[in-house]
Amino acid sequence: MEKENTAAIYDANLSVCRPRSSSSGHVIPLSMVRSGERVKVKSVSGKDDTRRFLSNIGFVEDAEVTVVTEMNGNVIVNVKGTRVAISKSMASRVLTA
């Protein structure tokens, strides 16, 4: 079994680990961005069809994205003035900073 290498910051006040904030300048997948956070798309990975689909709904380089919420594994975001819901697996293909 392969381990995932995910960066986390330990917050003693919360007594849990949380994903590293994009404000630190690191590239993180959209699926790890917290609700209310605004990030910029740095790149989109995946097969050509997947990248084309995400590009058509607004996930292009330097586009600003705000995470609204996560519900039942789906991520709801505002991108280019439109609210969009994508699956967590699709959101993991969008790298942000």
Short mmCIF file of N, CA, C and O in Angstrom, two decimals:
data_model
loop_
_atom_site.label_atom_id
_atom_site.label_comp_id
_atom_site.label_asym_id
_atom_site.label_seq_id
_atom_site.Cartn_x
_atom_site.Cartn_y
_atom_site.Cartn_z
N MET A 1 0.84 -1.18 0.00
CA MET A 1 0.00 0.00 0.00
C MET A 1 0.89 1.24 0.00
O MET A 1 1.80 1.35 0.78
N GLU A 2 0.58 2.18 -0.87
CA GLU A 2 1.35 3.40 -1.00
C GLU A 2 0.80 4.49 -0.09
O GLU A 2 -0.40 4.67 0.02
N LYS A 3 1.67 5.21 0.57
CA LYS A 3 1.23 6.31 1.43
C LYS A 3 1.15 7.59 0.62
O LYS A 3 1.98 7.84 -0.25
N GLU A 4 0.14 8.41 0.93
CA GLU A 4 0.05 9.72 0.31
C GLU A 4 0.92 10.69 1.09
O GLU A 4 0.97 10.64 2.31
N ASN A 5 1.60 11.57 0.39
CA ASN A 5 2.43 12.57 1.03
C ASN A 5 1.66 13.88 1.04
O ASN A 5 1.60 14.57 0.05
N THR A 6 1.04 14.19 2.17
CA THR A 6 0.27 15.43 2.27
C THR A 6 0.86 16.31 3.35
O THR A 6 1.20 15.84 4.42
N ALA A 7 1.01 17.57 3.05
CA ALA A 7 1.55 18.53 4.01
C ALA A 7 0.44 18.99 4.94
O ALA A 7 -0.69 19.21 4.52
N ALA A 8 0.75 19.12 6.21
CA ALA A 8 -0.24 19.58 7.17
C ALA A 8 0.45 20.43 8.22
O ALA A 8 1.65 20.30 8.46
N ILE A 9 -0.31 21.30 8.81
CA ILE A 9 0.17 22.14 9.89
C ILE A 9 -0.60 21.73 11.14
O ILE A 9 -1.82 21.64 11.12
N TYR A 10 0.11 21.48 12.23
CA TYR A 10 -0.54 21.12 13.47
C TYR A 10 -0.88 22.38 14.24
O TYR A 10 -0.04 23.24 14.46
N ASP A 11 -2.14 22.52 14.61
CA ASP A 11 -2.60 23.67 15.37
C ASP A 11 -2.99 23.18 16.76
O ASP A 11 -3.98 22.47 16.92
N ALA A 12 -2.19 23.53 17.77
CA ALA A 12 -2.42 23.05 19.13
C ALA A 12 -3.77 23.49 19.67
O ALA A 12 -4.38 22.79 20.47
N ASN A 13 -4.26 24.64 19.25
CA ASN A 13 -5.56 25.12 19.73
C ASN A 13 -6.71 24.27 19.21
O ASN A 13 -7.73 24.14 19.86
N LEU A 14 -6.55 23.72 18.02
CA LEU A 14 -7.61 22.91 17.44
C LEU A 14 -7.44 21.43 17.77
O LEU A 14 -8.38 20.66 17.67
N SER A 15 -6.25 21.03 18.13
CA SER A 15 -5.86 19.65 18.42
C SER A 15 -6.16 18.70 17.27
O SER A 15 -6.47 17.55 17.47
N VAL A 16 -6.10 19.22 16.05
CA VAL A 16 -6.21 18.40 14.84
C VAL A 16 -5.25 18.95 13.81
O VAL A 16 -4.79 20.08 13.90
N CYS A 17 -4.95 18.14 12.81
CA CYS A 17 -4.14 18.62 11.69
C CYS A 17 -5.08 19.17 10.64
O CYS A 17 -6.15 18.65 10.40
N ARG A 18 -4.67 20.22 10.00
CA ARG A 18 -5.46 20.80 8.92
C ARG A 18 -4.55 21.00 7.72
O ARG A 18 -3.35 21.11 7.86
N PRO A 19 -5.12 21.05 6.51
CA PRO A 19 -4.30 21.24 5.33
C PRO A 19 -3.52 22.55 5.39
O PRO A 19 -3.99 23.53 5.95
N ARG A 20 -2.35 22.54 4.79
CA ARG A 20 -1.52 23.74 4.73
C ARG A 20 -2.25 24.82 3.95
O ARG A 20 -2.81 24.58 2.90
N SER A 21 -2.25 26.02 4.44
CA SER A 21 -2.93 27.13 3.81
C SER A 21 -2.24 27.53 2.52
O SER A 21 -1.02 27.51 2.42
N SER A 22 -3.03 27.92 1.53
CA SER A 22 -2.46 28.34 0.26
C SER A 22 -1.73 29.68 0.39
O SER A 22 -0.96 30.05 -0.46
N SER A 23 -1.99 30.41 1.48
CA SER A 23 -1.32 31.70 1.65
C SER A 23 0.18 31.53 1.90
O SER A 23 0.93 32.48 1.82
N SER A 24 0.61 30.29 2.19
CA SER A 24 2.03 30.04 2.40
C SER A 24 2.78 29.93 1.08
O SER A 24 3.99 29.77 1.09
N GLY A 25 2.07 29.99 -0.05
CA GLY A 25 2.71 29.97 -1.35
C GLY A 25 2.87 28.58 -1.93
O GLY A 25 3.39 28.43 -3.02
N HIS A 26 2.43 27.55 -1.23
CA HIS A 26 2.54 26.19 -1.73
C HIS A 26 1.38 25.86 -2.64
O HIS A 26 0.28 26.37 -2.47
N VAL A 27 1.63 24.99 -3.58
CA VAL A 27 0.59 24.54 -4.49
C VAL A 27 -0.14 23.38 -3.84
O VAL A 27 0.48 22.41 -3.41
N ILE A 28 -1.46 23.50 -3.73
CA ILE A 28 -2.28 22.44 -3.13
C ILE A 28 -3.48 22.16 -4.02
O ILE A 28 -3.94 23.03 -4.76
N PRO A 29 -4.01 20.94 -3.97
CA PRO A 29 -5.20 20.63 -4.77
C PRO A 29 -6.42 21.38 -4.25
O PRO A 29 -6.54 21.64 -3.05
N LEU A 30 -7.32 21.69 -5.14
CA LEU A 30 -8.55 22.41 -4.78
C LEU A 30 -9.36 21.63 -3.74
O LEU A 30 -10.02 22.21 -2.89
N SER A 31 -9.26 20.32 -3.76
CA SER A 31 -10.00 19.49 -2.81
C SER A 31 -9.55 19.69 -1.37
O SER A 31 -10.26 19.34 -0.44
N MET A 32 -8.37 20.29 -1.15
CA MET A 32 -7.86 20.53 0.20
C MET A 32 -8.02 21.97 0.66
O MET A 32 -7.66 22.31 1.78
N VAL A 33 -8.56 22.83 -0.18
CA VAL A 33 -8.75 24.24 0.18
C VAL A 33 -9.98 24.35 1.07
O VAL A 33 -11.01 23.72 0.82
N ARG A 34 -9.86 25.13 2.13
CA ARG A 34 -10.95 25.27 3.09
C ARG A 34 -12.04 26.21 2.58
O ARG A 34 -11.79 27.09 1.78
N SER A 35 -13.24 26.03 3.11
CA SER A 35 -14.38 26.89 2.75
C SER A 35 -14.06 28.35 3.04
O SER A 35 -13.48 28.66 4.06
N GLY A 36 -14.46 29.23 2.13
CA GLY A 36 -14.25 30.65 2.29
C GLY A 36 -12.91 31.15 1.77
O GLY A 36 -12.69 32.35 1.67
N GLU A 37 -12.01 30.24 1.44
CA GLU A 37 -10.68 30.62 0.97
C GLU A 37 -10.71 30.92 -0.52
O GLU A 37 -11.36 30.23 -1.30
N ARG A 38 -9.98 31.96 -0.92
CA ARG A 38 -9.86 32.33 -2.33
C ARG A 38 -8.46 31.95 -2.80
O ARG A 38 -7.47 32.29 -2.16
N VAL A 39 -8.39 31.24 -3.93
CA VAL A 39 -7.12 30.78 -4.47
C VAL A 39 -7.09 31.03 -5.98
O VAL A 39 -8.12 31.36 -6.58
N LYS A 40 -5.91 30.88 -6.57
CA LYS A 40 -5.76 30.98 -8.02
C LYS A 40 -5.37 29.62 -8.58
O LYS A 40 -4.57 28.90 -7.98
N VAL A 41 -5.92 29.29 -9.72
CA VAL A 41 -5.59 28.03 -10.39
C VAL A 41 -4.18 28.14 -10.97
O VAL A 41 -3.87 29.11 -11.66
N LYS A 42 -3.34 27.18 -10.65
CA LYS A 42 -1.98 27.15 -11.20
C LYS A 42 -1.87 26.18 -12.36
O LYS A 42 -1.19 26.45 -13.33
N SER A 43 -2.53 25.01 -12.25
CA SER A 43 -2.54 24.05 -13.35
C SER A 43 -3.66 23.05 -13.14
O SER A 43 -4.23 22.95 -12.06
N VAL A 44 -3.97 22.31 -14.21
CA VAL A 44 -4.99 21.27 -14.15
C VAL A 44 -4.36 20.00 -14.71
O VAL A 44 -3.77 20.02 -15.79
N SER A 45 -4.47 18.91 -13.96
CA SER A 45 -3.88 17.65 -14.41
C SER A 45 -4.97 16.69 -14.85
O SER A 45 -6.16 16.94 -14.63
N GLY A 46 -4.57 15.59 -15.44
CA GLY A 46 -5.52 14.57 -15.87
C GLY A 46 -5.46 14.34 -17.36
O GLY A 46 -4.63 14.92 -18.08
N LYS A 47 -6.35 13.49 -17.84
CA LYS A 47 -6.44 13.19 -19.26
C LYS A 47 -6.94 14.41 -20.02
O LYS A 47 -7.50 15.32 -19.43
N ASP A 48 -6.74 14.40 -21.34
CA ASP A 48 -7.14 15.54 -22.17
C ASP A 48 -8.62 15.89 -21.98
O ASP A 48 -8.97 17.06 -21.87
N ASP A 49 -9.49 14.87 -21.97
CA ASP A 49 -10.93 15.13 -21.82
C ASP A 49 -11.24 15.79 -20.48
O ASP A 49 -12.06 16.71 -20.40
N THR A 50 -10.56 15.35 -19.42
CA THR A 50 -10.78 15.92 -18.09
C THR A 50 -10.31 17.37 -18.06
O THR A 50 -11.02 18.24 -17.56
N ARG A 51 -9.13 17.64 -18.58
CA ARG A 51 -8.59 19.01 -18.60
C ARG A 51 -9.47 19.91 -19.44
O ARG A 51 -9.74 21.06 -19.08
N ARG A 52 -9.98 19.41 -20.56
CA ARG A 52 -10.85 20.21 -21.43
C ARG A 52 -12.17 20.52 -20.72
O ARG A 52 -12.65 21.65 -20.75
N PHE A 53 -12.75 19.52 -20.04
CA PHE A 53 -13.99 19.73 -19.29
C PHE A 53 -13.81 20.81 -18.22
O PHE A 53 -14.60 21.75 -18.13
N LEU A 54 -12.75 20.68 -17.42
CA LEU A 54 -12.50 21.66 -16.36
C LEU A 54 -12.22 23.04 -16.94
O LEU A 54 -12.66 24.05 -16.39
N SER A 55 -11.53 23.11 -18.04
CA SER A 55 -11.27 24.39 -18.70
C SER A 55 -12.56 25.03 -19.18
O SER A 55 -12.76 26.24 -19.03
N ASN A 56 -13.47 24.23 -19.73
CA ASN A 56 -14.74 24.75 -20.25
C ASN A 56 -15.63 25.33 -19.15
O ASN A 56 -16.44 26.20 -19.42
N ILE A 57 -15.49 24.84 -17.92
CA ILE A 57 -16.32 25.39 -16.84
C ILE A 57 -15.58 26.45 -16.04
O ILE A 57 -16.09 26.91 -15.01
N GLY A 58 -14.38 26.86 -16.51
CA GLY A 58 -13.72 28.01 -15.92
C GLY A 58 -12.43 27.76 -15.18
O GLY A 58 -11.78 28.71 -14.72
N PHE A 59 -12.00 26.52 -15.04
CA PHE A 59 -10.76 26.22 -14.32
C PHE A 59 -9.58 26.33 -15.28
O PHE A 59 -9.08 25.34 -15.79
N VAL A 60 -9.16 27.58 -15.50
CA VAL A 60 -8.01 27.86 -16.37
C VAL A 60 -6.94 28.55 -15.53
O VAL A 60 -7.21 29.07 -14.45
N GLU A 61 -5.72 28.54 -16.02
CA GLU A 61 -4.59 29.12 -15.30
C GLU A 61 -4.87 30.57 -14.90
O GLU A 61 -5.39 31.36 -15.70
N ASP A 62 -4.57 30.91 -13.65
CA ASP A 62 -4.73 32.23 -13.05
C ASP A 62 -6.18 32.63 -12.78
O ASP A 62 -6.43 33.76 -12.37
N ALA A 63 -7.14 31.74 -12.97
CA ALA A 63 -8.53 32.04 -12.62
C ALA A 63 -8.67 32.03 -11.10
O ALA A 63 -8.11 31.17 -10.43
N GLU A 64 -9.40 33.00 -10.56
CA GLU A 64 -9.65 33.04 -9.12
C GLU A 64 -10.82 32.13 -8.79
O GLU A 64 -11.86 32.17 -9.46
N VAL A 65 -10.64 31.32 -7.75
CA VAL A 65 -11.65 30.37 -7.33
C VAL A 65 -11.87 30.55 -5.83
O VAL A 65 -10.92 30.64 -5.07
N THR A 66 -13.13 30.61 -5.41
CA THR A 66 -13.47 30.67 -4.00
C THR A 66 -14.26 29.43 -3.64
O THR A 66 -15.27 29.12 -4.29
N VAL A 67 -13.80 28.71 -2.63
CA VAL A 67 -14.51 27.52 -2.18
C VAL A 67 -15.68 27.97 -1.31
O VAL A 67 -15.51 28.68 -0.34
N VAL A 68 -16.89 27.56 -1.71
CA VAL A 68 -18.09 27.90 -0.96
C VAL A 68 -18.29 26.89 0.16
O VAL A 68 -18.40 27.26 1.32
N THR A 69 -18.31 25.61 -0.20
CA THR A 69 -18.49 24.55 0.80
C THR A 69 -18.15 23.21 0.19
O THR A 69 -17.97 23.08 -1.01
N GLU A 70 -18.10 22.20 1.06
CA GLU A 70 -17.96 20.82 0.61
C GLU A 70 -19.14 20.04 1.16
O GLU A 70 -19.45 20.15 2.35
N MET A 71 -19.84 19.33 0.29
CA MET A 71 -21.02 18.57 0.71
C MET A 71 -20.99 17.19 0.09
O MET A 71 -20.89 17.06 -1.14
N ASN A 72 -21.07 16.16 0.92
CA ASN A 72 -21.13 14.77 0.44
C ASN A 72 -20.02 14.43 -0.55
O ASN A 72 -20.26 13.75 -1.54
N GLY A 73 -18.84 14.94 -0.32
CA GLY A 73 -17.72 14.64 -1.21
C GLY A 73 -17.60 15.57 -2.39
O GLY A 73 -16.60 15.54 -3.10
N ASN A 74 -18.62 16.38 -2.65
CA ASN A 74 -18.56 17.35 -3.74
C ASN A 74 -18.04 18.69 -3.21
O ASN A 74 -18.28 19.04 -2.07
N VAL A 75 -17.35 19.42 -4.06
CA VAL A 75 -16.83 20.73 -3.69
C VAL A 75 -17.61 21.77 -4.48
O VAL A 75 -17.72 21.68 -5.70
N ILE A 76 -18.19 22.74 -3.79
CA ILE A 76 -18.93 23.82 -4.44
C ILE A 76 -18.06 25.06 -4.42
O ILE A 76 -17.58 25.47 -3.36
N VAL A 77 -17.80 25.63 -5.61
CA VAL A 77 -16.90 26.77 -5.73
C VAL A 77 -17.53 27.86 -6.59
O VAL A 77 -18.45 27.60 -7.37
N ASN A 78 -17.04 29.08 -6.42
CA ASN A 78 -17.34 30.17 -7.33
C ASN A 78 -16.13 30.33 -8.24
O ASN A 78 -15.02 30.52 -7.76
N VAL A 79 -16.35 30.22 -9.53
CA VAL A 79 -15.28 30.41 -10.50
C VAL A 79 -15.83 31.27 -11.63
O VAL A 79 -16.89 30.98 -12.19
N LYS A 80 -15.16 32.37 -11.89
CA LYS A 80 -15.57 33.30 -12.95
C LYS A 80 -17.03 33.73 -12.81
O LYS A 80 -17.78 33.76 -13.78
N GLY A 81 -17.44 34.02 -11.56
CA GLY A 81 -18.79 34.51 -11.32
C GLY A 81 -19.88 33.48 -11.35
O GLY A 81 -21.07 33.81 -11.29
N THR A 82 -19.53 32.20 -11.43
CA THR A 82 -20.52 31.14 -11.49
C THR A 82 -20.27 30.13 -10.38
O THR A 82 -19.13 29.77 -10.12
N ARG A 83 -21.32 29.67 -9.75
CA ARG A 83 -21.20 28.63 -8.71
C ARG A 83 -21.25 27.28 -9.40
O ARG A 83 -22.17 26.99 -10.16
N VAL A 84 -20.24 26.45 -9.12
CA VAL A 84 -20.09 25.15 -9.77
C VAL A 84 -19.84 24.09 -8.70
O VAL A 84 -19.10 24.33 -7.75
N ALA A 85 -20.43 22.91 -8.87
CA ALA A 85 -20.16 21.78 -7.99
C ALA A 85 -19.39 20.73 -8.79
O ALA A 85 -19.79 20.37 -9.90
N ILE A 86 -18.27 20.28 -8.24
CA ILE A 86 -17.50 19.22 -8.87
C ILE A 86 -17.17 18.17 -7.82
O ILE A 86 -17.15 18.45 -6.62
N SER A 87 -16.91 16.95 -8.28
CA SER A 87 -16.59 15.87 -7.35
C SER A 87 -15.22 16.12 -6.73
O SER A 87 -14.40 16.88 -7.25
N LYS A 88 -14.98 15.46 -5.62
CA LYS A 88 -13.71 15.61 -4.92
C LYS A 88 -12.56 15.12 -5.81
O LYS A 88 -11.48 15.70 -5.81
N SER A 89 -12.79 14.07 -6.60
CA SER A 89 -11.73 13.57 -7.48
C SER A 89 -11.40 14.58 -8.58
O SER A 89 -10.24 14.74 -8.95
N MET A 90 -12.41 15.28 -9.09
CA MET A 90 -12.15 16.34 -10.08
C MET A 90 -11.42 17.50 -9.43
O MET A 90 -10.49 18.07 -9.99
N ALA A 91 -11.85 17.87 -8.21
CA ALA A 91 -11.21 18.98 -7.49
C ALA A 91 -9.76 18.67 -7.18
O ALA A 91 -8.93 19.58 -7.13
N SER A 92 -9.42 17.42 -7.00
CA SER A 92 -8.03 17.06 -6.71
C SER A 92 -7.13 17.25 -7.92
O SER A 92 -5.92 17.31 -7.81
N ARG A 93 -7.70 17.35 -9.11
CA ARG A 93 -6.92 17.56 -10.34
C ARG A 93 -6.59 19.04 -10.58
O ARG A 93 -5.78 19.37 -11.41
N VAL A 94 -7.28 19.92 -9.85
CA VAL A 94 -7.04 21.37 -9.99
C VAL A 94 -6.04 21.81 -8.93
O VAL A 94 -6.34 21.77 -7.74
N LEU A 95 -4.83 22.19 -9.36
CA LEU A 95 -3.80 22.63 -8.42
C LEU A 95 -3.87 24.13 -8.26
O LEU A 95 -3.96 24.87 -9.24
N THR A 96 -3.84 24.59 -7.01
CA THR A 96 -4.03 26.00 -6.70
C THR A 96 -2.92 26.53 -5.82
O THR A 96 -2.16 25.77 -5.22
N ALA A 97 -2.82 27.85 -5.76
CA ALA A 97 -1.88 28.51 -4.84
C ALA A 97 -2.51 29.77 -4.31
O ALA A 97 -3.44 30.30 -4.84
#
